[in-house]
Amino acid sequence: YFATGKYAEAKLLLQESSNESGPYHYRAIYYLAHMNYEGKQYEAALEGFLQLQNVPEYQEDVKEYLMHKHPSVHHRMKAYR
C-alpha cells in the first residue's frame, strides 16, 4: 500500500507492526514517520523519527529528515536533545 500511495491502508498495517517487536518493527516506524511527514503531521513524524535516531540502519535517513526536510522539525528536535 505504501508504494502505491495508499497511505491510509498502509498506516493500518504499519501501526500493527510498529507496536510489535519483530523484523519489521523499525521499518514500520520509519514508514509511519515518513507518511506523517508527507501528510504534514510533523509532531507525529518527529515522534517516529526520534524513536529511530539511534538505530544504525536508519540514522542517516533520520538525520536527513530532521535536519533538512522541514525547519520546524529541526528546531523541535533541538528542543528534545
Short mmCIF file of N, CA, C and O in Angstrom, two decimals:
data_model
loop_
_atom_site.label_atom_id
_atom_site.label_comp_id
_atom_site.label_asym_id
_atom_site.label_seq_id
_atom_site.Cartn_x
_atom_site.Cartn_y
_atom_site.Cartn_z
N TYR A 1 0.81 -1.20 0.00
CA TYR A 1 0.00 0.00 0.00
C TYR A 1 0.86 1.26 0.00
O TYR A 1 0.51 2.26 -0.60
N PHE A 2 1.96 1.23 0.72
CA PHE A 2 2.82 2.41 0.81
C PHE A 2 3.34 2.80 -0.57
O PHE A 2 3.28 3.98 -0.93
N ALA A 3 3.85 1.84 -1.31
CA ALA A 3 4.44 2.12 -2.62
C ALA A 3 3.44 2.69 -3.61
O ALA A 3 3.82 3.42 -4.52
N THR A 4 2.19 2.39 -3.42
CA THR A 4 1.17 2.88 -4.36
C THR A 4 0.50 4.16 -3.85
O THR A 4 -0.45 4.65 -4.47
N GLY A 5 0.97 4.67 -2.72
CA GLY A 5 0.42 5.91 -2.19
C GLY A 5 -0.88 5.76 -1.42
O GLY A 5 -1.53 6.73 -1.08
N LYS A 6 -1.25 4.54 -1.13
CA LYS A 6 -2.47 4.29 -0.34
C LYS A 6 -2.10 4.32 1.14
O LYS A 6 -2.05 3.32 1.83
N TYR A 7 -1.82 5.53 1.61
CA TYR A 7 -1.28 5.70 2.95
C TYR A 7 -2.25 5.28 4.05
O TYR A 7 -1.82 4.76 5.08
N ALA A 8 -3.51 5.51 3.87
CA ALA A 8 -4.47 5.13 4.94
C ALA A 8 -4.43 3.63 5.18
O ALA A 8 -4.39 3.18 6.34
N GLU A 9 -4.41 2.85 4.11
CA GLU A 9 -4.36 1.40 4.24
C GLU A 9 -3.01 0.96 4.80
O GLU A 9 -2.92 0.08 5.64
N ALA A 10 -1.94 1.61 4.31
CA ALA A 10 -0.60 1.26 4.77
C ALA A 10 -0.44 1.56 6.26
O ALA A 10 0.15 0.77 6.99
N LYS A 11 -0.99 2.69 6.70
CA LYS A 11 -0.85 3.06 8.11
C LYS A 11 -1.46 2.01 9.04
O LYS A 11 -0.91 1.72 10.10
N LEU A 12 -2.59 1.45 8.65
CA LEU A 12 -3.22 0.43 9.48
C LEU A 12 -2.30 -0.77 9.69
O LEU A 12 -2.13 -1.26 10.80
N LEU A 13 -1.71 -1.24 8.61
CA LEU A 13 -0.82 -2.40 8.69
C LEU A 13 0.49 -2.05 9.40
O LEU A 13 0.99 -2.83 10.21
N LEU A 14 1.02 -0.89 9.09
CA LEU A 14 2.29 -0.49 9.70
C LEU A 14 2.15 -0.21 11.19
O LEU A 14 3.06 -0.50 11.96
N GLN A 15 1.02 0.33 11.59
CA GLN A 15 0.79 0.60 13.01
C GLN A 15 0.86 -0.69 13.81
O GLN A 15 1.46 -0.74 14.88
N GLU A 16 0.28 -1.72 13.27
CA GLU A 16 0.31 -3.03 13.93
C GLU A 16 1.75 -3.53 14.07
O GLU A 16 2.16 -3.97 15.13
N SER A 17 2.51 -3.44 12.98
CA SER A 17 3.90 -3.90 13.01
C SER A 17 4.77 -3.05 13.91
O SER A 17 5.71 -3.55 14.53
N SER A 18 4.49 -1.75 13.98
CA SER A 18 5.32 -0.87 14.80
C SER A 18 5.12 -1.12 16.29
O SER A 18 5.98 -0.80 17.10
N ASN A 19 4.00 -1.70 16.65
CA ASN A 19 3.70 -1.96 18.06
C ASN A 19 4.20 -3.33 18.53
O ASN A 19 4.10 -3.64 19.71
N GLU A 20 4.70 -4.13 17.62
CA GLU A 20 5.18 -5.47 17.95
C GLU A 20 6.68 -5.55 17.71
O GLU A 20 7.19 -4.97 16.75
N SER A 21 7.37 -6.26 18.59
CA SER A 21 8.78 -6.50 18.31
C SER A 21 8.87 -7.58 17.24
O SER A 21 8.07 -8.50 17.21
N GLY A 22 9.79 -7.42 16.34
CA GLY A 22 9.95 -8.37 15.26
C GLY A 22 10.76 -7.75 14.14
O GLY A 22 11.24 -6.61 14.26
N PRO A 23 10.90 -8.46 13.06
CA PRO A 23 11.78 -8.00 11.98
C PRO A 23 11.32 -6.72 11.28
O PRO A 23 12.12 -6.05 10.64
N TYR A 24 10.06 -6.37 11.40
CA TYR A 24 9.55 -5.18 10.70
C TYR A 24 9.25 -4.01 11.63
O TYR A 24 8.74 -2.99 11.20
N HIS A 25 9.60 -4.15 12.90
CA HIS A 25 9.29 -3.13 13.89
C HIS A 25 9.84 -1.76 13.50
O HIS A 25 9.09 -0.79 13.39
N TYR A 26 11.14 -1.66 13.29
CA TYR A 26 11.76 -0.37 12.98
C TYR A 26 11.36 0.13 11.60
O TYR A 26 11.16 1.33 11.39
N ARG A 27 11.25 -0.77 10.66
CA ARG A 27 10.85 -0.37 9.31
C ARG A 27 9.45 0.24 9.34
O ARG A 27 9.18 1.24 8.69
N ALA A 28 8.56 -0.36 10.11
CA ALA A 28 7.20 0.17 10.22
C ALA A 28 7.20 1.56 10.84
O ALA A 28 6.50 2.47 10.37
N ILE A 29 8.00 1.77 11.87
CA ILE A 29 8.10 3.09 12.49
C ILE A 29 8.61 4.11 11.48
O ILE A 29 8.09 5.22 11.38
N TYR A 30 9.62 3.72 10.71
CA TYR A 30 10.18 4.63 9.71
C TYR A 30 9.13 5.03 8.67
O TYR A 30 8.96 6.22 8.38
N TYR A 31 8.44 4.06 8.13
CA TYR A 31 7.44 4.39 7.10
C TYR A 31 6.27 5.19 7.67
O TYR A 31 5.74 6.08 6.99
N LEU A 32 5.87 4.91 8.89
CA LEU A 32 4.82 5.71 9.52
C LEU A 32 5.29 7.16 9.69
O LEU A 32 4.55 8.10 9.41
N ALA A 33 6.52 7.32 10.16
CA ALA A 33 7.06 8.67 10.32
C ALA A 33 7.13 9.39 8.98
O ALA A 33 6.78 10.57 8.87
N HIS A 34 7.57 8.68 7.97
CA HIS A 34 7.65 9.27 6.63
C HIS A 34 6.27 9.71 6.13
O HIS A 34 6.11 10.82 5.62
N MET A 35 5.29 8.86 6.29
CA MET A 35 3.93 9.21 5.85
C MET A 35 3.37 10.38 6.66
O MET A 35 2.70 11.25 6.10
N ASN A 36 3.65 10.40 7.95
CA ASN A 36 3.21 11.52 8.76
C ASN A 36 3.87 12.81 8.30
O ASN A 36 3.23 13.86 8.23
N TYR A 37 5.15 12.72 7.98
CA TYR A 37 5.86 13.91 7.48
C TYR A 37 5.24 14.39 6.18
O TYR A 37 4.95 15.58 6.01
N GLU A 38 5.04 13.48 5.24
CA GLU A 38 4.45 13.84 3.95
C GLU A 38 3.05 14.41 4.12
O GLU A 38 2.63 15.25 3.34
N GLY A 39 2.34 13.96 5.14
CA GLY A 39 1.00 14.45 5.41
C GLY A 39 0.98 15.69 6.29
O GLY A 39 -0.06 16.10 6.79
N LYS A 40 2.17 16.28 6.51
CA LYS A 40 2.34 17.49 7.31
C LYS A 40 1.89 17.32 8.76
O LYS A 40 1.49 18.26 9.41
N GLN A 41 2.00 16.10 9.23
CA GLN A 41 1.73 15.80 10.64
C GLN A 41 3.10 15.73 11.32
O GLN A 41 3.61 14.66 11.66
N TYR A 42 3.70 16.90 11.49
CA TYR A 42 5.10 16.98 11.88
C TYR A 42 5.38 16.46 13.29
O TYR A 42 6.43 15.89 13.54
N GLU A 43 4.46 16.67 14.20
CA GLU A 43 4.67 16.17 15.57
C GLU A 43 4.72 14.64 15.57
O GLU A 43 5.59 14.04 16.22
N ALA A 44 3.81 14.01 14.86
CA ALA A 44 3.80 12.54 14.79
C ALA A 44 5.04 12.04 14.06
O ALA A 44 5.63 11.02 14.45
N ALA A 45 5.44 12.75 13.01
CA ALA A 45 6.66 12.37 12.28
C ALA A 45 7.87 12.47 13.19
O ALA A 45 8.70 11.55 13.23
N LEU A 46 7.98 13.55 13.91
CA LEU A 46 9.11 13.74 14.81
C LEU A 46 9.17 12.62 15.85
O LEU A 46 10.24 12.07 16.12
N GLU A 47 8.04 12.28 16.41
CA GLU A 47 7.99 11.19 17.40
C GLU A 47 8.55 9.90 16.82
O GLU A 47 9.35 9.21 17.45
N GLY A 48 8.15 9.57 15.60
CA GLY A 48 8.65 8.35 14.96
C GLY A 48 10.13 8.43 14.66
O GLY A 48 10.89 7.50 14.95
N PHE A 49 10.57 9.56 14.09
CA PHE A 49 11.98 9.69 13.75
C PHE A 49 12.87 9.65 14.99
O PHE A 49 13.95 9.07 14.97
N LEU A 50 12.41 10.24 16.07
CA LEU A 50 13.21 10.21 17.30
C LEU A 50 13.35 8.79 17.84
O LEU A 50 14.38 8.47 18.44
N GLN A 51 12.38 7.94 17.61
CA GLN A 51 12.49 6.54 18.04
C GLN A 51 13.59 5.82 17.26
O GLN A 51 14.12 4.81 17.73
N LEU A 52 13.91 6.32 16.08
CA LEU A 52 14.86 5.64 15.20
C LEU A 52 16.24 6.28 15.17
O LEU A 52 17.14 5.75 14.52
N GLN A 53 16.42 7.39 15.85
CA GLN A 53 17.67 8.12 15.69
C GLN A 53 18.91 7.36 16.15
O GLN A 53 20.02 7.67 15.72
N ASN A 54 18.75 6.34 16.97
CA ASN A 54 19.89 5.54 17.42
C ASN A 54 19.93 4.14 16.81
O ASN A 54 20.70 3.30 17.25
N VAL A 55 19.09 3.91 15.82
CA VAL A 55 19.08 2.62 15.12
C VAL A 55 20.01 2.78 13.92
O VAL A 55 19.71 3.56 13.00
N PRO A 56 21.14 2.07 13.91
CA PRO A 56 22.17 2.31 12.89
C PRO A 56 21.66 2.34 11.44
O PRO A 56 22.06 3.22 10.68
N GLU A 57 20.81 1.44 11.07
CA GLU A 57 20.39 1.39 9.67
C GLU A 57 19.51 2.57 9.25
O GLU A 57 19.30 2.79 8.07
N TYR A 58 19.00 3.34 10.21
CA TYR A 58 18.13 4.48 9.90
C TYR A 58 18.75 5.83 10.25
O TYR A 58 18.18 6.87 9.94
N GLN A 59 19.89 5.84 10.88
CA GLN A 59 20.46 7.09 11.37
C GLN A 59 20.64 8.14 10.29
O GLN A 59 20.29 9.31 10.50
N GLU A 60 21.17 7.78 9.16
CA GLU A 60 21.41 8.78 8.11
C GLU A 60 20.11 9.32 7.54
O GLU A 60 19.97 10.52 7.32
N ASP A 61 19.16 8.45 7.28
CA ASP A 61 17.87 8.90 6.75
C ASP A 61 17.15 9.78 7.76
O ASP A 61 16.57 10.81 7.39
N VAL A 62 17.18 9.39 9.01
CA VAL A 62 16.52 10.17 10.05
C VAL A 62 17.17 11.54 10.17
O VAL A 62 16.48 12.56 10.26
N LYS A 63 18.49 11.57 10.15
CA LYS A 63 19.19 12.84 10.23
C LYS A 63 18.79 13.76 9.07
O LYS A 63 18.57 14.95 9.26
N GLU A 64 18.67 13.19 7.88
CA GLU A 64 18.26 13.97 6.72
C GLU A 64 16.88 14.60 6.94
O GLU A 64 16.68 15.79 6.69
N TYR A 65 15.95 13.81 7.40
CA TYR A 65 14.61 14.35 7.65
C TYR A 65 14.63 15.41 8.74
O TYR A 65 14.03 16.47 8.61
N LEU A 66 15.31 15.12 9.81
CA LEU A 66 15.28 16.02 10.95
C LEU A 66 16.04 17.32 10.71
O LEU A 66 15.66 18.36 11.23
N MET A 67 17.07 17.27 9.92
CA MET A 67 17.91 18.45 9.75
C MET A 67 17.59 19.27 8.50
O MET A 67 17.84 20.46 8.48
N HIS A 68 17.03 18.64 7.47
CA HIS A 68 16.91 19.35 6.20
C HIS A 68 15.50 19.45 5.64
O HIS A 68 15.20 20.38 4.91
N LYS A 69 14.66 18.53 5.92
CA LYS A 69 13.37 18.48 5.24
C LYS A 69 12.41 19.55 5.71
O LYS A 69 11.66 20.09 4.93
N HIS A 70 12.40 19.82 6.98
CA HIS A 70 11.44 20.81 7.47
C HIS A 70 12.04 21.55 8.66
O HIS A 70 12.33 20.95 9.68
N PRO A 71 12.22 22.85 8.53
CA PRO A 71 12.88 23.61 9.60
C PRO A 71 12.21 23.49 10.96
O PRO A 71 12.89 23.43 11.98
N SER A 72 10.90 23.44 11.01
CA SER A 72 10.24 23.36 12.32
C SER A 72 10.54 22.03 12.99
O SER A 72 10.64 21.96 14.21
N VAL A 73 10.70 20.98 12.21
CA VAL A 73 11.07 19.68 12.77
C VAL A 73 12.48 19.78 13.33
O VAL A 73 12.77 19.31 14.43
N HIS A 74 13.36 20.44 12.60
CA HIS A 74 14.74 20.62 13.05
C HIS A 74 14.79 21.36 14.38
O HIS A 74 15.45 20.95 15.31
N HIS A 75 14.05 22.44 14.49
CA HIS A 75 14.04 23.22 15.73
C HIS A 75 13.42 22.42 16.87
O HIS A 75 13.89 22.49 18.00
N ARG A 76 12.41 21.65 16.59
CA ARG A 76 11.79 20.84 17.63
C ARG A 76 12.75 19.75 18.10
O ARG A 76 12.80 19.44 19.28
N MET A 77 13.51 19.17 17.17
CA MET A 77 14.45 18.13 17.57
C MET A 77 15.48 18.72 18.53
O MET A 77 15.84 18.08 19.52
N LYS A 78 15.96 19.92 18.28
CA LYS A 78 16.91 20.55 19.17
C LYS A 78 16.32 20.66 20.58
O LYS A 78 17.04 20.49 21.56
N ALA A 79 15.05 20.94 20.67
CA ALA A 79 14.40 21.09 21.96
C ALA A 79 14.37 19.77 22.72
O ALA A 79 14.38 19.75 23.95
N TYR A 80 14.35 18.64 22.00
CA TYR A 80 14.27 17.32 22.64
C TYR A 80 15.64 16.83 23.11
O TYR A 80 15.72 15.91 23.87
N ARG A 81 16.70 17.42 22.63
CA ARG A 81 18.05 16.95 23.00
C ARG A 81 18.43 17.30 24.38
O ARG A 81 18.05 18.11 25.06
#
